[in-house]
Coordinates of C-alpha atoms and ligand atoms in Angstrom, one line a residue:
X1 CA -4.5 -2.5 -37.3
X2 CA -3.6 1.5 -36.6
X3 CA -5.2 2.8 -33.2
X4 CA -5.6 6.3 -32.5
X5 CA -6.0 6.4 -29.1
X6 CA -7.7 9.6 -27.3
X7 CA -6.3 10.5 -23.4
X8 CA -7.2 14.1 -21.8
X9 CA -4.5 14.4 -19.1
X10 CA -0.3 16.1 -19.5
X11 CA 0.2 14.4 -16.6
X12 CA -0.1 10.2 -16.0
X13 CA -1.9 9.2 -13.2
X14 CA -2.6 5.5 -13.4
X15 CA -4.9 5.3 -16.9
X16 CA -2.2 6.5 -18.4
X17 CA 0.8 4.5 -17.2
X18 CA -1.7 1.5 -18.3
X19 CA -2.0 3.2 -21.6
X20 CA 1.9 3.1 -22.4
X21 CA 1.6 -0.8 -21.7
X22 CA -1.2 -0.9 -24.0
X23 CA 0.4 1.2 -27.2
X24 CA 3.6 0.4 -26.9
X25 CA 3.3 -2.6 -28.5
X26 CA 1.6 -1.2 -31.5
X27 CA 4.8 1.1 -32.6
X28 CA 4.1 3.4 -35.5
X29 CA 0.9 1.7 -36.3
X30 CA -0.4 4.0 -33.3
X31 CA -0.7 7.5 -31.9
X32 CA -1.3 9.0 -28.6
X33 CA -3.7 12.4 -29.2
X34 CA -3.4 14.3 -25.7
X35 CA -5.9 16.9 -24.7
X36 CA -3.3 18.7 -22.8
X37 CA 0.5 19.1 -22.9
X38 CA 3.1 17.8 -20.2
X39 CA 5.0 15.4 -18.4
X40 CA 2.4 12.7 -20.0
X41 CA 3.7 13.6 -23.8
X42 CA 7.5 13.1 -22.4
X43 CA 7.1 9.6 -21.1
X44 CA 5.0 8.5 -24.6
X45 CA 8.6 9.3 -26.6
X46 CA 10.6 7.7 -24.0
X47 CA 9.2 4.9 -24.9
X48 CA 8.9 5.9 -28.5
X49 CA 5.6 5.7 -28.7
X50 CA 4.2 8.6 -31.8
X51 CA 2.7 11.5 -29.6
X52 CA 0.7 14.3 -30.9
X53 CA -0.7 17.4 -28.4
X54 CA -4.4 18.2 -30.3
X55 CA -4.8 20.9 -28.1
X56 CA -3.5 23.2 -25.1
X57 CA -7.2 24.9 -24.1
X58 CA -7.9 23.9 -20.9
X59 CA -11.3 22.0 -21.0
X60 CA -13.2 23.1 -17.8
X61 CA -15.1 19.8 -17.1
X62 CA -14.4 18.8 -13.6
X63 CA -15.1 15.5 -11.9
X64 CA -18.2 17.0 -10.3
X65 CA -19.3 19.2 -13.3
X66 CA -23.1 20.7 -13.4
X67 CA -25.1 21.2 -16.6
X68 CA -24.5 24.8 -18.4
X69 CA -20.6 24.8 -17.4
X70 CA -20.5 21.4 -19.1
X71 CA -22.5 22.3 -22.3
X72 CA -20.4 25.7 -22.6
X73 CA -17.3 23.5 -22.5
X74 CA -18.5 21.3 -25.3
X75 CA -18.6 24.0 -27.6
X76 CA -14.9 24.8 -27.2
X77 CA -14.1 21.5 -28.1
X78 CA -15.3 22.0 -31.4
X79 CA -11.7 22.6 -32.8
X80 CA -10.4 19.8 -31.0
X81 CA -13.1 17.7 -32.4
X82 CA -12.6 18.9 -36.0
X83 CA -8.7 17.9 -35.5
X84 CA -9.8 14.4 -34.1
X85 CA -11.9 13.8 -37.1
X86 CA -9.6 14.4 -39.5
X87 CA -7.0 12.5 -37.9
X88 CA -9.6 9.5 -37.4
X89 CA -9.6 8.6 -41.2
X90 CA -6.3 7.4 -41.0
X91 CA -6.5 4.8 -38.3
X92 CA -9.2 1.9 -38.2
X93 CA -10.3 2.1 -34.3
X94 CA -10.5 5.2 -32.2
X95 CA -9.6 4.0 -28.4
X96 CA -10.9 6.3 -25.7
X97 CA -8.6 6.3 -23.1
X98 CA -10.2 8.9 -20.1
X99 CA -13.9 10.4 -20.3
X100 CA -12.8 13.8 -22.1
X101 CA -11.7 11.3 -24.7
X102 CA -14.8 9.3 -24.9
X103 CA -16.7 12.6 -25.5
X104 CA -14.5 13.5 -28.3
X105 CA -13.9 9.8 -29.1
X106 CA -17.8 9.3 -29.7
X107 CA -18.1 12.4 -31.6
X108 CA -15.3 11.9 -34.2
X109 CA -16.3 7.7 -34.2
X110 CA -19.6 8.8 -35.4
X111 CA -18.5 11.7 -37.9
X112 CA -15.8 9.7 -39.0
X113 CA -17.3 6.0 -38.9
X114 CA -14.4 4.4 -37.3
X115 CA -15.5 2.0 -34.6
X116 CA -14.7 3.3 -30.8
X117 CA -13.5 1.1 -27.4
X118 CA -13.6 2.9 -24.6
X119 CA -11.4 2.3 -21.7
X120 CA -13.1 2.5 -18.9
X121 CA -10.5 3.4 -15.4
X122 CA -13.0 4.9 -13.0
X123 CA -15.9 4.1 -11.0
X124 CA -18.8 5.9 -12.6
X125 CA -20.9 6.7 -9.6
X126 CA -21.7 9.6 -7.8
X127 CA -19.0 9.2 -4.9
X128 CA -16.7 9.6 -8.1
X129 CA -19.1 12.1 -10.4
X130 CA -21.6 14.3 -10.8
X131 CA -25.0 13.2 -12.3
X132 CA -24.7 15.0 -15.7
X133 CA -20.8 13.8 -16.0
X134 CA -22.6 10.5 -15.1
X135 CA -24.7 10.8 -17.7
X136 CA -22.9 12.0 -20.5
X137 CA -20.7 9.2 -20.1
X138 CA -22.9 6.6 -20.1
X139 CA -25.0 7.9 -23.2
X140 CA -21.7 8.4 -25.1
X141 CA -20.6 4.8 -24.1
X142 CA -24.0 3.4 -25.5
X143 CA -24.8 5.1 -28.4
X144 CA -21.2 4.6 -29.9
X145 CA -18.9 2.4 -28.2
X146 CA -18.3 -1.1 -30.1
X147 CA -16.5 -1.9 -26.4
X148 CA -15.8 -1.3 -23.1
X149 CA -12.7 -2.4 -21.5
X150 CA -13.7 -2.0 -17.6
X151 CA -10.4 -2.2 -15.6
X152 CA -12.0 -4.1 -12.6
X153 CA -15.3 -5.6 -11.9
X154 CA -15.9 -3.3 -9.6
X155 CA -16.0 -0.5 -12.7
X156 CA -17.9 -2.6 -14.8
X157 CA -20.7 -3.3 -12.3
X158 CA -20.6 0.4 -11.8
X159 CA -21.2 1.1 -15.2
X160 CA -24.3 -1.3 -15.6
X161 CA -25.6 0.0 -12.5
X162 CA -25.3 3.7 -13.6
X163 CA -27.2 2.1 -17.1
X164 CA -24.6 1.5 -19.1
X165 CA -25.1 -1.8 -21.8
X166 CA -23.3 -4.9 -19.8
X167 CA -23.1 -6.4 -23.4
X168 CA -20.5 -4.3 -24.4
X169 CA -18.1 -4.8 -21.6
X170 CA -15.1 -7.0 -21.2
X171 CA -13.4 -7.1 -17.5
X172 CA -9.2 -6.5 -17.9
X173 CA -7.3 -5.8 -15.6
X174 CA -3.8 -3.8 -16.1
X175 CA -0.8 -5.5 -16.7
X176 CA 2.5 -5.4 -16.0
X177 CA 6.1 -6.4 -16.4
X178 CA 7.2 -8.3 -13.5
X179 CA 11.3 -7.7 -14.4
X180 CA 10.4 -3.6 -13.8
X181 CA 9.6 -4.3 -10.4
X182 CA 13.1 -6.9 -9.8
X183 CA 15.1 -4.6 -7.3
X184 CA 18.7 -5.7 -6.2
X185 CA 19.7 -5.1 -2.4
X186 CA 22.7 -2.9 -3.1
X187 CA 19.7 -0.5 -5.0
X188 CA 17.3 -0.6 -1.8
X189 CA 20.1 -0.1 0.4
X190 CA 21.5 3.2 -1.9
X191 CA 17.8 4.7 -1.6
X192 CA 17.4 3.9 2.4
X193 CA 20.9 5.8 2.7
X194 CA 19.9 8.6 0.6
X195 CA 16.5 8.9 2.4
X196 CA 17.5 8.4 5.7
X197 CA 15.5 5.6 5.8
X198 CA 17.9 2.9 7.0
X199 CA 17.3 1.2 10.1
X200 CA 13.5 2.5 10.7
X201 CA 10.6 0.6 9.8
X202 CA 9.0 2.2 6.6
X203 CA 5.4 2.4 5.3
X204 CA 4.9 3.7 2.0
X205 CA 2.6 5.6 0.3
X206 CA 2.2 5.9 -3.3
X207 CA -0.5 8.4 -4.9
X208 CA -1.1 12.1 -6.1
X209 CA -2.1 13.8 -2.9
X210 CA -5.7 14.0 -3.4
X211 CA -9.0 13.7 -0.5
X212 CA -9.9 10.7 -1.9
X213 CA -6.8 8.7 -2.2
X214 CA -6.8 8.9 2.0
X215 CA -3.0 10.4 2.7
X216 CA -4.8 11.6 5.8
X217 CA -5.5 8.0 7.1
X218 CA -2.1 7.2 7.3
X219 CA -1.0 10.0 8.7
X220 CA -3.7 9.5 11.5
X221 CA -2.4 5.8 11.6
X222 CA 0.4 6.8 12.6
X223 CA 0.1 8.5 15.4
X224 CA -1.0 5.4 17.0
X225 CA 2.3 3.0 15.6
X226 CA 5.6 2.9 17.9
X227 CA 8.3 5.8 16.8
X228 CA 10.1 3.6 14.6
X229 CA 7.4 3.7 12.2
X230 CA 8.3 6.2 9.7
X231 CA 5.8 6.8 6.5
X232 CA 6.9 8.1 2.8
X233 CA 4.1 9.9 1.1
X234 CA 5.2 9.2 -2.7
X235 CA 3.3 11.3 -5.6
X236 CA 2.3 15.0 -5.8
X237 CA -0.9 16.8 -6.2
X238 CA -1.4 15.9 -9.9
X239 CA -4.7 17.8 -10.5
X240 CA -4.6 20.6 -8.0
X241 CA -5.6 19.5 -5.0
X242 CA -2.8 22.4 -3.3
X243 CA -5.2 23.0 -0.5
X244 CA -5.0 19.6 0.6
X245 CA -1.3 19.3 0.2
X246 CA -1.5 21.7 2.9
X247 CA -3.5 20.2 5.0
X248 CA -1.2 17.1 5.0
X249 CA 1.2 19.2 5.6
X250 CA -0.8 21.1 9.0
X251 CA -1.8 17.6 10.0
X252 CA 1.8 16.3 10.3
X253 CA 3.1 19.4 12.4
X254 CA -0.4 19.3 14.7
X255 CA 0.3 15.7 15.4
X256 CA 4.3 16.5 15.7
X257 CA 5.2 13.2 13.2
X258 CA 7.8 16.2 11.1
X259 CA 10.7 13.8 11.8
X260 CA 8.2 11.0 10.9
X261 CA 6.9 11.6 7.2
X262 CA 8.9 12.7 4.3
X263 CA 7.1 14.4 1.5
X264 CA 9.2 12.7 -1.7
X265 CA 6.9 14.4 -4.3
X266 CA 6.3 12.4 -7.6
X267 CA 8.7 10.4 -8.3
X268 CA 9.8 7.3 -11.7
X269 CA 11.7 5.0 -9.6
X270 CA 8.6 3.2 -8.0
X271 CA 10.1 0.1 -8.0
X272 CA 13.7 1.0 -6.2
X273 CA 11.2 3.0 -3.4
X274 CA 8.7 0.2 -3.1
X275 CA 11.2 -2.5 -2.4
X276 CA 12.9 -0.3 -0.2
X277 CA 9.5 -0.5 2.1
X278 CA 8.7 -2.7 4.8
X279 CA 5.2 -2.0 4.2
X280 CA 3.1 -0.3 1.5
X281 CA -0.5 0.8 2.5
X282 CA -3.4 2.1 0.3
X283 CA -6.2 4.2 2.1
X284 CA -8.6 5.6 -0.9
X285 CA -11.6 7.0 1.0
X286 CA -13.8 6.0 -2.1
X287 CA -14.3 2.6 -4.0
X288 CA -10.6 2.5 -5.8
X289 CA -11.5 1.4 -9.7
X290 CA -8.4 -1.0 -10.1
X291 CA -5.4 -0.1 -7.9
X292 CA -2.5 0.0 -9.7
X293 CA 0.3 0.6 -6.5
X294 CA -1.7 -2.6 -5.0
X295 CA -0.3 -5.2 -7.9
X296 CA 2.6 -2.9 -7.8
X297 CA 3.4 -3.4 -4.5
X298 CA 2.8 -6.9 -4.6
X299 CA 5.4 -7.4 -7.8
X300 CA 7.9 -5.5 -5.3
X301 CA 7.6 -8.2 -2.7
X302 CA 6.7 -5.9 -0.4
X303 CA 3.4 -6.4 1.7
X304 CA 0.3 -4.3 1.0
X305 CA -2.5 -3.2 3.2
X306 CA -5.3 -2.0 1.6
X307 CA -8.9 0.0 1.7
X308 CA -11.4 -3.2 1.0
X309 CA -13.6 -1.5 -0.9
X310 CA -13.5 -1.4 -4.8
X311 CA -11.1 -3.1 -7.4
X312 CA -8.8 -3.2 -4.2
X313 CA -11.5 -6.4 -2.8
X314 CA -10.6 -8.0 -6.3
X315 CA -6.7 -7.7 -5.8
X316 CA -6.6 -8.6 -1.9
X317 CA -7.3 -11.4 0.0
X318 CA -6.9 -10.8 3.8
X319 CA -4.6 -12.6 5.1
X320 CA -3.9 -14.3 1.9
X321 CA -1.4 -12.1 -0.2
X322 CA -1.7 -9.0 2.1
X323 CA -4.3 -7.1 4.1
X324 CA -7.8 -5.0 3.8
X325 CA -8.9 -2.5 6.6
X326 CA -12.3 -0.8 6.6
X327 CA -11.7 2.6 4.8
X328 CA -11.5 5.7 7.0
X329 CA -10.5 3.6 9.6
X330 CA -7.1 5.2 10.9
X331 CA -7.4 3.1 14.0
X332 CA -7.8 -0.2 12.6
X333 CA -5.1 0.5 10.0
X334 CA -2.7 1.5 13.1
X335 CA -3.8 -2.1 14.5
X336 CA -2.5 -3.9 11.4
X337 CA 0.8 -1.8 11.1
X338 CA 1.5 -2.6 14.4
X339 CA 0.7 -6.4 13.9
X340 CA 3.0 -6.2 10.5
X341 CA 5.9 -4.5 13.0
X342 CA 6.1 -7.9 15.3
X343 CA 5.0 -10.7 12.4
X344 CA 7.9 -10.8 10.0
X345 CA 7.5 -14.1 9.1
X346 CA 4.2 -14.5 8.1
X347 CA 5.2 -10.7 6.2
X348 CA 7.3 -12.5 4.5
X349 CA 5.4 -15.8 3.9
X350 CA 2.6 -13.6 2.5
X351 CA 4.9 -11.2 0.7
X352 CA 6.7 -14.0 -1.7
X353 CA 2.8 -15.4 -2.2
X354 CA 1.4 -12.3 -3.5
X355 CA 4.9 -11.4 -5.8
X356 CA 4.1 -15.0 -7.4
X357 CA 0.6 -14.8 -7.7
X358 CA 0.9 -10.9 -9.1
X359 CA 3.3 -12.0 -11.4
X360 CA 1.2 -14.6 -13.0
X361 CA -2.0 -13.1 -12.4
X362 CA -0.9 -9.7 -14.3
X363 CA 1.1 -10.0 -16.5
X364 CA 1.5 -7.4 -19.1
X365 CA 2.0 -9.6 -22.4
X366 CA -0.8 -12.0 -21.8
X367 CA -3.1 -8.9 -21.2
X368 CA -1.8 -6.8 -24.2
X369 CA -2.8 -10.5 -26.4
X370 CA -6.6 -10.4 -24.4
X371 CA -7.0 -6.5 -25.8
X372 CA -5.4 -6.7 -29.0
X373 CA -8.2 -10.4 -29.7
X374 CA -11.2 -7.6 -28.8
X375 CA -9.7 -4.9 -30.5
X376 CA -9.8 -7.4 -33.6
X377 CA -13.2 -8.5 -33.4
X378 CA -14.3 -4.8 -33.0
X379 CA -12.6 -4.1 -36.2
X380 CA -13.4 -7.5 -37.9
X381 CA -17.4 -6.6 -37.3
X382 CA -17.0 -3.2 -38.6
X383 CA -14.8 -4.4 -41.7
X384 CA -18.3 -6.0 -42.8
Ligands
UDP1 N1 2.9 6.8 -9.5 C1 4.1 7.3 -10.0 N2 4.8 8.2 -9.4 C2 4.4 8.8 -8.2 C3 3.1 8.3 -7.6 C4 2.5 7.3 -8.3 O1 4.6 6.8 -11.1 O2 5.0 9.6 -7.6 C5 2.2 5.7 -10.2 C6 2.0 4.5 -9.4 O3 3.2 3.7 -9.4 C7 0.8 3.8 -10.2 C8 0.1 5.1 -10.7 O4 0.9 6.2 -10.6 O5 1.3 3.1 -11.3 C9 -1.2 5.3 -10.0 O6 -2.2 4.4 -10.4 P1 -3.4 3.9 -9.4 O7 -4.2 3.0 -10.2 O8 -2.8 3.5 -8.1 O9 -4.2 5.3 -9.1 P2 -4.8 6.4 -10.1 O10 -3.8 7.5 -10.3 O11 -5.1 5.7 -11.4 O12 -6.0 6.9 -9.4

């Protein structure tokens, strides 16, 4: 089966990471149409999967777009659409990988009569969305998807609940490769030396700097740990969000922690700065979708705290294979830093739990086989 899959963003954030996983096993049978050029389009031919910019406009639609900029938008993506159609009669499934994508996807599934799956990463409500974005994404999803691959349960219920059709979705969660995440000593020992981390206790931190994904939570924790604690804020403002990069940045010098937080940017060793954190916390101020750092974290062997709201509930059990605060609580997440501090045992205990269970639980070629058997059936139905 060839699968043209559809993603808007240059840059990967998480849906596209999970896309790579996804393709990559599909070789030249597949290609990657990006709505926008950038770091995104590199990564896809590192890992030699066929790439193919359809367009460098900029398409205006925001997270939190209203009505008339929306419509206006749709007509520049006429071109786009034209290009995606034509490309469409070469492959038998169009796979929507972000919601720019779906509204294309749909478009050119219905123009071209190739059967659509849309991937489904984020939480369709309004803490996440406005109403028309809402709604444009769930009448798209209807009318034309043959599936919809929610990444949590916590996005699928979403999507019913904002009226999508529960009978087209199928719960899978990402997967990964367990021997990316296999760090040796002498390469966490390297990065502690060359961040100055060695000796302190570190908490990590790994996200674009965005409101939502919380930076600002740990930061506050922090205040409240011992000096020791030090906290490494992995990942950069992917979408612009420079205004609250700054912000971070004014929180840290009004709550004089500059010796205490290091800014490392975005970064493609994960792994190497992962295992080379005593703990890893995850503070989204909204329901997270899936949580990729979480598993991530977990494959590391390093112990995760996390926001209990969202897919995060679905990938934590307190106490069990790491921890869940109350979101927006810095104090409480301060409480179980500290706790973390003095326990190394049970850190451990729960640590080696969680990298077993994460490994089994997520692993990359058993969920490539899950998509690829509803991938078929779409296509075998359509075939008819
Ligand atoms: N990530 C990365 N470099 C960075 C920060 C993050 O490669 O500097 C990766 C991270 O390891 C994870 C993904 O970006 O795989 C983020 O996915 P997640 O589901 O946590 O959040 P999303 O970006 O999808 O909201």
């Amino acid at each position: 089966m060839k699968i043209l899959f559809l993603d808007q963003s240059g840059k990967p954030g998480g849906a596209e990471l999970c896309l790579i996983d996804i393709a990559k096993p599909y070789g030249d049978r597949a290609l990657v149409g990006l709505f926008a050029d950038g770091t995104f389009k590199t990564l896809l031919q590192q890992h030699s999967i066929p790439v193919e910019v359809l367009t460098t406009q900029a398409i205006q639609v925001r997270k939190q777009s209203k009505l008339l900029p929306a419509l206006a938008s749709l007509i520049l993506l006429i071109p786009l659409l034209i290009k995606v159609v034509k490309l469409a009669q070469k492959y038998d499934l169009i796979y929507a990988n972000t919601q720019k994508a779906l509204v294309v996807g749909a478009l050119a599934s219905f123009l071209a009569r190739r059967p659509l799956v849309y991937h489904l990463h984020d939480i369709l409500s309004p803490a996440h969305f406005s109403q028309i974005n809402l709604r444009v994404a769930i009448t798209l999803a209807n009318l034309f998807a043959s599936l919809v691959i929610a990444n949590s349960q916590a996005s699928q219920q979403a999507f019913v609940q904002a009226g999508g059709k529960s009978e087209l979705t199928a719960i899978i969660y990402n997967g990964f490769d367990s021997k990316n995440y296999q760090v040796s000593d002498a390469e966490v020992q390297k990065i502690q030396a060359e961040l100055e981390l060695t000796g302190k206790f570190v908490v990590g931190h790994f996200s674009r700097l965005s409101p939502w994904k919380g930076q600002h939570i740990l930061i506050a924790a922090l205040a409240k740990c011992p000096p020791q604690v030090t906290a490494i804020l992995v990942g950069d403002a992917l979408f612009g969000e420079q205004d609250y990069v700054k912000e971070l940045h004014q929180q840290v010098i009004d709550l004089g922690l500059e010796h205490r937080v290091k800014f490392l940017g975005f970064r493609s060793d994960i792994p190497q700065l992962m295992a080379a954190c005593n703990l890893i916390t995850h503070t989204s101020t909204a329901p997270e979708p899936f949580g990729r750092v979480i598993v991530e974290a977990m494959l590391c062997g390093t112990p995760i705290i996390a926001a209990k709201a969202g897919g995060a509930r679905e990938l934590v059990e307190h106490g069990v294979n790491g921890f869940l605060v109350t979101p927006e609580n810095p104090r409480e997440l301060a409480q179980v830093i500290n706790t973390c501090l003095q326990e190394k045992e049970i850190m451990t205990t729960i640590a080696n739990h969680a990298q077993s269970l994460a490994s089994k639980n997520f692993d990359v070629a058993i969920i490539n086989q899950q998509i690829a058997q509803l991938l078929q059936k779409v296509h075998n139905k359509m075939a008819y």
